[in-house]
Amino acid sequence: MLTRNKSFHIILLLLIFSSIISSETRILEISNIRINPGENKIPMDGGSFLTWNNNNVSINGVNIFESGNENIVNVIINPQKTKPEAVIIAENSQNTLNYSFQLLKDVQISFIHSLEKEYDEALPKLLFTKNNLLMLLPETQHVTIFDSNGSLSGEFDLFEEISWSHEKKILTASDKNDYLFLLGMESANLTKNHNVSLFSLIENPELIINLPLSMPYFFSISSKNIYAIIGTNSKSSSITQTPVLILLDQNYKLLNQTVELKKLPKNISWYKDELILIYKDHLMIYSTDNQTSKHEIKFEQKIFPLDIITYNESIFVISALEIGVGKNGNFYQSMVLLEYDTDFNTIAFHPLLHGSFNRVKYFPNQGNTFYLQLDDYFIQYEILK
């Protein structure tokens, strides 16, 4: 059972801070806004904020959508637009087996789609691209494409097999030209290798290559169009999974051999030509011209990585010091920002906020600032380096 004794964690944070923090980097709290319980706040381009709860959506305090007899379950914004653009996902309060999707564009609302869902189906994955809106259904490997006005422009199945399974995944990544790529998973059979395929999505999904994986976990493309894919495969048709790293060049050819990992990382990030794998207690660095590990850097304090920021020769990992289960579900204890300085190969811990939080959301922002929503607090931070 994890302790929630604040004094203990304050002392712990001060010890970490005094012993290993970098003197060249400071993290400043710019603003701290208290929001109502059940509210969600999303920063938008130009300094505006979209706020939503189960019943309505507002921008800068002005109501723009009332859900009526539906409950709003999520709002996905288009980060590429300066004017408000988002998809509002709601479910009927009387029939929770049906989703409706409304497009918010220039403060105008239009219905674009409805979808029946399975009993334990997750929310569809929605993704704005340059000119389209994508709806991805991992359970069936189905892709639906809408144009910029919300009109249906195409529907595709990545594989001939369309059996439903909540264990299937679809991962996405964009290259330096903002072209989108998908990793699809043909079946939920984890004894099957070559179960994962890479697709391009310039107009319609196009198969590029089958990969020797049973399941994908991470997918990222470098600024030089090097494809990093981490997943698992099985040996001798065993259900036991082995984590592996695959690197492909811009022509989708293997860079050396597939690398077997001791365990799956918690997150990954590119820095120039190096791929960084982040674990709870260390990070590993691989170069794209030689898959042999360049080096390993251990942390003095175990963390639970949540998200990544890259800024000014450093990689910052938003983390909790502990994660546990309480009476209100999962909680995150004591938020910190771990800094990996790529120039000096050093690690520093920057305390953000002590205490226990049931809900943690990260929102990127331009330049050296970012936002965290921690339960009913919405906080803006600035990195000075």
Coordinates of C-alpha atoms in Angstrom, one line a residue:
M1 CA 0.0 0.0 0.0
L2 CA 1.5 3.3 -1.0
T3 CA 1.7 6.1 1.6
R4 CA 0.3 9.5 0.9
N5 CA 2.2 11.2 3.7
K6 CA 2.9 14.6 2.1
S7 CA 5.8 15.5 4.5
F8 CA 7.6 12.4 3.5
H9 CA 7.3 13.2 -0.2
I10 CA 8.3 16.9 0.3
I11 CA 11.5 15.7 2.1
L12 CA 12.1 13.2 -0.7
L13 CA 11.7 15.8 -3.4
L14 CA 14.0 18.2 -1.6
L15 CA 16.7 15.6 -1.3
I16 CA 16.4 14.8 -5.0
F17 CA 16.3 18.4 -5.8
S18 CA 19.4 19.4 -3.8
S19 CA 21.5 16.4 -4.8
I20 CA 21.1 16.1 -8.6
I21 CA 19.2 19.0 -10.0
S22 CA 20.9 21.0 -12.8
S23 CA 21.7 24.5 -11.9
E24 CA 21.2 25.7 -15.5
T25 CA 17.6 24.7 -15.8
R26 CA 14.6 26.1 -14.0
I27 CA 10.9 25.2 -14.2
L28 CA 8.6 28.1 -13.4
E29 CA 4.9 27.9 -12.6
I30 CA 3.3 30.6 -14.8
S31 CA -0.3 30.2 -13.9
N32 CA -2.5 27.9 -11.7
I33 CA -6.2 27.9 -12.4
R34 CA -8.8 26.1 -10.4
I35 CA -11.5 24.4 -12.6
N36 CA -14.8 22.9 -11.6
P37 CA -15.0 19.1 -10.9
G38 CA -15.6 17.1 -14.0
E39 CA -14.4 19.9 -16.3
N40 CA -11.7 19.5 -18.9
K41 CA -9.6 22.4 -20.3
I42 CA -7.7 22.3 -23.6
P43 CA -5.3 25.1 -24.7
M44 CA -5.8 26.2 -28.3
D45 CA -3.6 28.2 -30.7
G46 CA -3.7 32.0 -30.1
G47 CA -4.2 31.8 -26.3
S48 CA -7.8 30.5 -26.4
F49 CA -9.1 27.7 -24.2
L50 CA -11.8 25.1 -24.9
T51 CA -13.6 23.9 -21.8
W52 CA -15.9 20.9 -21.8
N53 CA -17.9 18.7 -19.4
N54 CA -20.6 16.1 -19.8
N55 CA -23.2 18.7 -20.9
N56 CA -21.5 21.6 -22.8
V57 CA -18.5 22.9 -24.7
S58 CA -17.3 26.5 -24.4
I59 CA -14.5 28.6 -25.7
N60 CA -13.1 31.4 -23.5
G61 CA -16.2 31.1 -21.3
V62 CA -18.7 31.4 -24.2
N63 CA -21.0 28.4 -24.6
I64 CA -21.0 27.0 -28.2
F65 CA -22.6 23.5 -27.7
E66 CA -25.2 22.0 -25.4
S67 CA -25.4 18.2 -25.5
G68 CA -29.2 17.9 -24.7
N69 CA -30.0 14.3 -24.0
E70 CA -26.4 13.1 -24.7
N71 CA -23.4 12.9 -22.5
I72 CA -20.1 14.3 -23.9
V73 CA -17.4 11.7 -23.5
N74 CA -14.5 13.4 -25.3
V75 CA -13.4 16.4 -27.4
I76 CA -10.5 16.2 -29.8
I77 CA -9.1 19.5 -31.1
N78 CA -7.2 20.1 -34.4
P79 CA -3.8 21.5 -33.2
Q80 CA -2.9 22.6 -36.7
K81 CA -5.6 25.3 -36.9
T82 CA -5.5 28.8 -35.5
K83 CA -9.3 29.0 -35.5
P84 CA -11.3 26.5 -33.2
E85 CA -11.7 23.1 -34.8
A86 CA -12.6 20.0 -32.9
V87 CA -14.7 16.8 -32.9
I88 CA -17.2 16.4 -30.0
I89 CA -17.9 12.7 -29.1
A90 CA -21.1 12.0 -27.2
E91 CA -23.2 9.0 -26.3
N92 CA -27.0 9.0 -25.8
S93 CA -27.8 9.0 -22.1
Q94 CA -30.5 6.3 -22.7
N95 CA -28.5 4.3 -25.2
T96 CA -24.8 4.1 -24.4
L97 CA -24.2 1.7 -27.2
N98 CA -24.2 4.5 -29.8
Y99 CA -21.7 7.3 -30.3
S100 CA -22.4 10.5 -32.2
F101 CA -19.7 12.8 -33.6
Q102 CA -20.1 16.5 -34.2
L103 CA -17.6 18.7 -36.0
L104 CA -16.9 22.1 -34.5
K105 CA -15.5 24.5 -37.1
D106 CA -15.4 28.2 -36.9
V107 CA -17.8 28.0 -33.9
Q108 CA -20.3 26.2 -36.1
I109 CA -21.5 22.7 -35.2
S110 CA -22.4 20.0 -37.7
F111 CA -23.2 16.3 -37.3
I112 CA -20.8 14.1 -39.2
H113 CA -21.2 10.5 -38.0
S114 CA -22.7 7.9 -35.7
L115 CA -21.3 4.6 -34.6
E116 CA -22.6 1.6 -32.8
K117 CA -20.1 0.2 -30.3
E118 CA -19.4 -3.2 -28.8
Y119 CA -19.9 -3.6 -25.0
D120 CA -16.2 -3.2 -24.1
E121 CA -15.1 -1.2 -27.1
A122 CA -12.8 1.7 -26.5
L123 CA -13.4 5.2 -27.9
P124 CA -12.4 5.4 -31.6
K125 CA -9.1 7.0 -32.2
L126 CA -9.6 10.4 -34.0
L127 CA -6.7 12.1 -35.8
F128 CA -6.6 15.4 -37.7
T129 CA -4.2 15.4 -40.7
K130 CA -3.4 18.2 -43.1
N131 CA -6.6 17.9 -45.0
N132 CA -8.6 15.2 -43.4
L133 CA -10.1 13.7 -40.2
L134 CA -9.3 10.1 -39.6
M135 CA -11.4 7.7 -37.4
L136 CA -9.4 4.5 -36.5
L137 CA -11.1 1.4 -35.0
P138 CA -8.3 -0.8 -33.8
E139 CA -10.6 -3.7 -32.8
T140 CA -11.6 -4.3 -36.4
Q141 CA -8.6 -2.5 -38.1
H142 CA -11.1 -0.2 -39.9
V143 CA -10.2 3.3 -41.1
T144 CA -12.7 6.0 -42.0
I145 CA -11.7 9.2 -43.7
F146 CA -13.6 12.5 -43.6
D147 CA -12.7 15.7 -45.5
S148 CA -12.1 19.1 -43.9
N149 CA -15.8 19.8 -43.9
G150 CA -16.7 16.5 -42.2
S151 CA -18.0 14.7 -45.3
L152 CA -17.3 11.0 -45.6
S153 CA -14.6 10.5 -48.3
G154 CA -13.6 6.8 -47.8
E155 CA -13.7 3.7 -45.6
F156 CA -11.1 0.9 -45.6
D157 CA -10.2 -2.3 -43.8
L158 CA -6.4 -2.7 -43.4
F159 CA -6.7 -6.5 -43.6
E160 CA -9.1 -9.1 -45.1
E161 CA -9.6 -10.5 -41.6
I162 CA -12.1 -8.3 -39.8
S163 CA -12.8 -10.3 -36.7
W164 CA -13.3 -8.1 -33.7
S165 CA -10.8 -8.1 -30.8
H166 CA -10.0 -5.5 -28.2
E167 CA -6.4 -6.7 -28.2
K168 CA -5.7 -5.3 -31.7
K169 CA -3.9 -2.0 -32.1
I170 CA -3.4 0.7 -34.7
L171 CA -0.4 3.0 -34.1
T172 CA 0.3 6.2 -36.1
A173 CA 3.3 8.4 -36.9
S174 CA 4.0 11.2 -39.3
D175 CA 7.2 11.8 -41.3
K176 CA 9.0 15.1 -41.9
N177 CA 6.6 15.9 -44.8
D178 CA 3.6 15.3 -42.6
Y179 CA 2.6 12.2 -44.4
L180 CA 0.8 9.7 -42.1
F181 CA 1.8 6.1 -41.6
L182 CA -0.1 3.3 -39.8
L183 CA 1.0 0.2 -38.0
G184 CA -1.8 -2.4 -38.2
M185 CA -2.3 -5.7 -36.5
E186 CA -3.9 -8.4 -38.5
S187 CA -5.1 -10.7 -35.7
A188 CA -5.1 -11.1 -32.0
N189 CA -3.1 -14.4 -32.3
L190 CA 0.1 -13.6 -30.3
T191 CA 1.8 -16.8 -31.5
K192 CA 1.7 -15.4 -35.0
N193 CA 4.8 -13.6 -36.2
H194 CA 4.5 -11.2 -39.2
N195 CA 1.2 -10.2 -37.7
V196 CA 2.0 -6.4 -38.0
S197 CA 2.1 -4.4 -41.2
L198 CA 3.2 -0.9 -42.1
F199 CA 0.9 1.2 -44.3
S200 CA 1.2 4.7 -45.9
L201 CA -1.8 6.9 -45.9
I202 CA -1.3 9.7 -48.5
E203 CA -4.7 9.1 -50.0
N204 CA -5.8 5.5 -49.3
P205 CA -4.0 3.0 -47.0
E206 CA -1.3 1.3 -49.0
L207 CA 0.7 -1.7 -47.7
I208 CA 4.4 -1.1 -47.5
I209 CA 5.9 -4.0 -45.6
N210 CA 5.0 -6.9 -43.3
L211 CA 7.0 -6.9 -40.0
P212 CA 8.2 -9.8 -37.8
L213 CA 6.0 -8.8 -34.9
S214 CA 3.0 -10.2 -33.0
M215 CA 2.0 -6.9 -31.5
P216 CA 3.2 -3.3 -31.9
Y217 CA 3.8 -1.0 -28.9
F218 CA 5.7 2.1 -30.1
F219 CA 6.1 3.8 -33.5
S220 CA 8.0 7.0 -34.2
I221 CA 9.7 8.6 -37.3
S222 CA 12.8 10.7 -37.0
S223 CA 13.5 14.0 -38.8
K224 CA 15.5 12.0 -41.3
N225 CA 12.7 9.5 -42.0
I226 CA 14.1 6.7 -39.9
Y227 CA 11.3 4.5 -38.7
A228 CA 11.5 3.1 -35.1
I229 CA 9.1 0.3 -34.3
I230 CA 9.1 -1.5 -31.0
G231 CA 6.9 -4.5 -30.4
T232 CA 6.9 -8.2 -29.4
N233 CA 7.2 -11.5 -31.2
S234 CA 7.0 -15.1 -30.2
K235 CA 9.6 -17.8 -30.5
S236 CA 8.7 -21.3 -31.7
S237 CA 5.0 -20.3 -31.8
S238 CA 5.0 -19.8 -28.1
I239 CA 2.6 -17.3 -26.4
T240 CA 5.6 -15.9 -24.5
Q241 CA 6.5 -12.5 -26.0
T242 CA 10.0 -11.1 -26.7
P243 CA 10.4 -7.3 -27.0
V244 CA 12.3 -6.2 -30.1
L245 CA 13.4 -3.0 -31.8
I246 CA 13.1 -2.6 -35.6
L247 CA 14.7 0.3 -37.4
L248 CA 13.8 1.0 -41.1
D249 CA 15.5 3.5 -43.4
Q250 CA 13.6 5.9 -45.6
N251 CA 13.3 3.2 -48.2
Y252 CA 11.7 0.8 -45.6
K253 CA 14.8 -1.4 -45.5
L254 CA 16.1 -2.9 -42.3
L255 CA 19.0 -1.1 -40.6
N256 CA 21.2 -4.0 -39.5
Q257 CA 19.4 -6.7 -37.6
T258 CA 16.3 -6.6 -35.3
V259 CA 17.5 -5.9 -31.7
E260 CA 16.1 -8.0 -28.9
L261 CA 15.3 -5.9 -25.8
K262 CA 15.3 -7.1 -22.2
K263 CA 11.9 -5.4 -21.6
L264 CA 9.5 -3.0 -23.2
P265 CA 10.3 0.7 -22.5
K266 CA 7.7 3.1 -21.0
N267 CA 8.2 5.7 -23.8
I268 CA 10.5 6.5 -26.7
S269 CA 11.8 9.8 -28.2
W270 CA 14.0 10.8 -31.1
Y271 CA 16.9 13.3 -30.5
K272 CA 18.6 14.0 -33.8
D273 CA 19.9 10.7 -35.1
E274 CA 19.5 8.9 -31.8
L275 CA 16.5 6.9 -30.5
I276 CA 16.0 7.1 -26.7
L277 CA 14.2 4.4 -24.9
I278 CA 12.9 5.5 -21.5
Y279 CA 12.4 3.0 -18.6
K280 CA 11.4 3.5 -15.0
D281 CA 15.0 3.5 -13.7
H282 CA 17.2 4.2 -16.8
L283 CA 17.3 5.2 -20.4
M284 CA 19.0 3.5 -23.4
I285 CA 20.3 5.2 -26.5
Y286 CA 20.6 3.7 -29.9
S287 CA 22.1 5.3 -33.0
T288 CA 20.5 4.8 -36.4
D289 CA 23.8 3.9 -38.1
N290 CA 24.6 1.2 -35.5
Q291 CA 22.0 -0.5 -33.5
T292 CA 24.5 -1.4 -30.7
S293 CA 23.5 0.5 -27.6
K294 CA 25.5 3.6 -27.4
H295 CA 25.1 3.9 -23.6
E296 CA 22.8 3.4 -20.7
I297 CA 22.1 6.1 -18.1
K298 CA 20.6 5.1 -14.8
F299 CA 18.3 7.3 -12.6
E300 CA 18.9 7.8 -8.9
Q301 CA 15.1 7.7 -8.4
K302 CA 12.6 5.4 -10.0
I303 CA 9.9 7.2 -12.0
F304 CA 6.7 6.4 -13.9
P305 CA 7.0 8.2 -17.3
L306 CA 3.8 9.8 -18.7
D307 CA 4.9 12.1 -21.5
I308 CA 7.9 13.7 -23.2
I309 CA 9.0 17.2 -24.1
T310 CA 12.1 18.1 -26.2
Y311 CA 13.5 21.5 -25.8
N312 CA 16.9 23.2 -26.2
E313 CA 19.2 20.1 -26.2
S314 CA 17.3 18.4 -23.4
I315 CA 14.6 15.8 -23.2
F316 CA 12.1 16.3 -20.4
V317 CA 10.0 13.4 -19.1
I318 CA 6.8 14.3 -17.3
S319 CA 6.6 11.6 -14.5
A320 CA 5.1 10.6 -11.3
L321 CA 7.2 9.2 -8.5
E322 CA 4.6 6.6 -7.7
I323 CA 1.4 5.2 -9.2
G324 CA -1.1 3.3 -7.1
V325 CA -4.7 2.3 -6.7
G326 CA -7.0 4.1 -4.2
K327 CA -10.7 4.3 -3.4
N328 CA -11.2 6.6 -6.4
G329 CA -9.2 4.5 -8.8
N330 CA -5.6 5.0 -10.0
F331 CA -3.6 7.9 -8.4
Y332 CA -0.4 9.6 -9.3
Q333 CA 1.9 10.6 -6.5
S334 CA 4.2 13.6 -6.7
M335 CA 4.8 15.0 -10.2
V336 CA 8.3 15.6 -11.4
L337 CA 10.1 16.6 -14.6
L338 CA 13.1 14.4 -15.4
E339 CA 15.6 16.1 -17.6
Y340 CA 18.1 14.3 -19.8
D341 CA 20.7 16.8 -21.0
T342 CA 22.0 15.4 -24.3
D343 CA 25.1 17.7 -24.3
F344 CA 26.4 16.4 -21.0
N345 CA 24.6 13.0 -20.7
T346 CA 23.3 14.0 -17.3
I347 CA 20.0 13.5 -15.5
A348 CA 18.3 16.0 -13.3
F349 CA 14.9 15.9 -11.4
H350 CA 12.7 19.0 -11.2
P351 CA 9.8 18.9 -8.8
L352 CA 6.5 20.1 -10.2
L353 CA 3.8 19.4 -7.6
H354 CA 3.6 17.1 -4.5
G355 CA 0.4 15.4 -3.5
S356 CA -1.8 12.7 -5.0
F357 CA -3.8 13.1 -8.2
N358 CA -6.4 10.8 -9.9
R359 CA -6.3 12.6 -13.3
V360 CA -3.2 13.8 -15.0
K361 CA -3.2 15.2 -18.6
Y362 CA -0.4 16.9 -20.5
F363 CA -0.9 19.5 -23.2
P364 CA 2.0 20.8 -25.3
N365 CA 2.4 24.5 -26.1
Q366 CA 4.6 26.6 -28.4
G367 CA 8.2 27.2 -27.4
N368 CA 9.2 26.4 -23.8
T369 CA 5.9 26.2 -22.1
F370 CA 3.4 23.4 -21.4
Y371 CA 0.2 22.7 -19.4
L372 CA -0.8 20.0 -16.9
Q373 CA -4.3 19.3 -15.7
L374 CA -4.0 17.7 -12.3
D375 CA -7.6 16.8 -11.1
D376 CA -9.2 20.3 -10.7
Y377 CA -6.0 22.3 -11.3
F378 CA -4.9 23.6 -14.7
I379 CA -1.2 24.7 -14.5
Q380 CA 1.1 26.3 -17.0
Y381 CA 4.8 25.8 -16.7
E382 CA 7.8 27.4 -18.4
I383 CA 11.2 25.8 -18.9
L384 CA 14.1 28.2 -18.6
K385 CA 17.4 26.8 -19.9

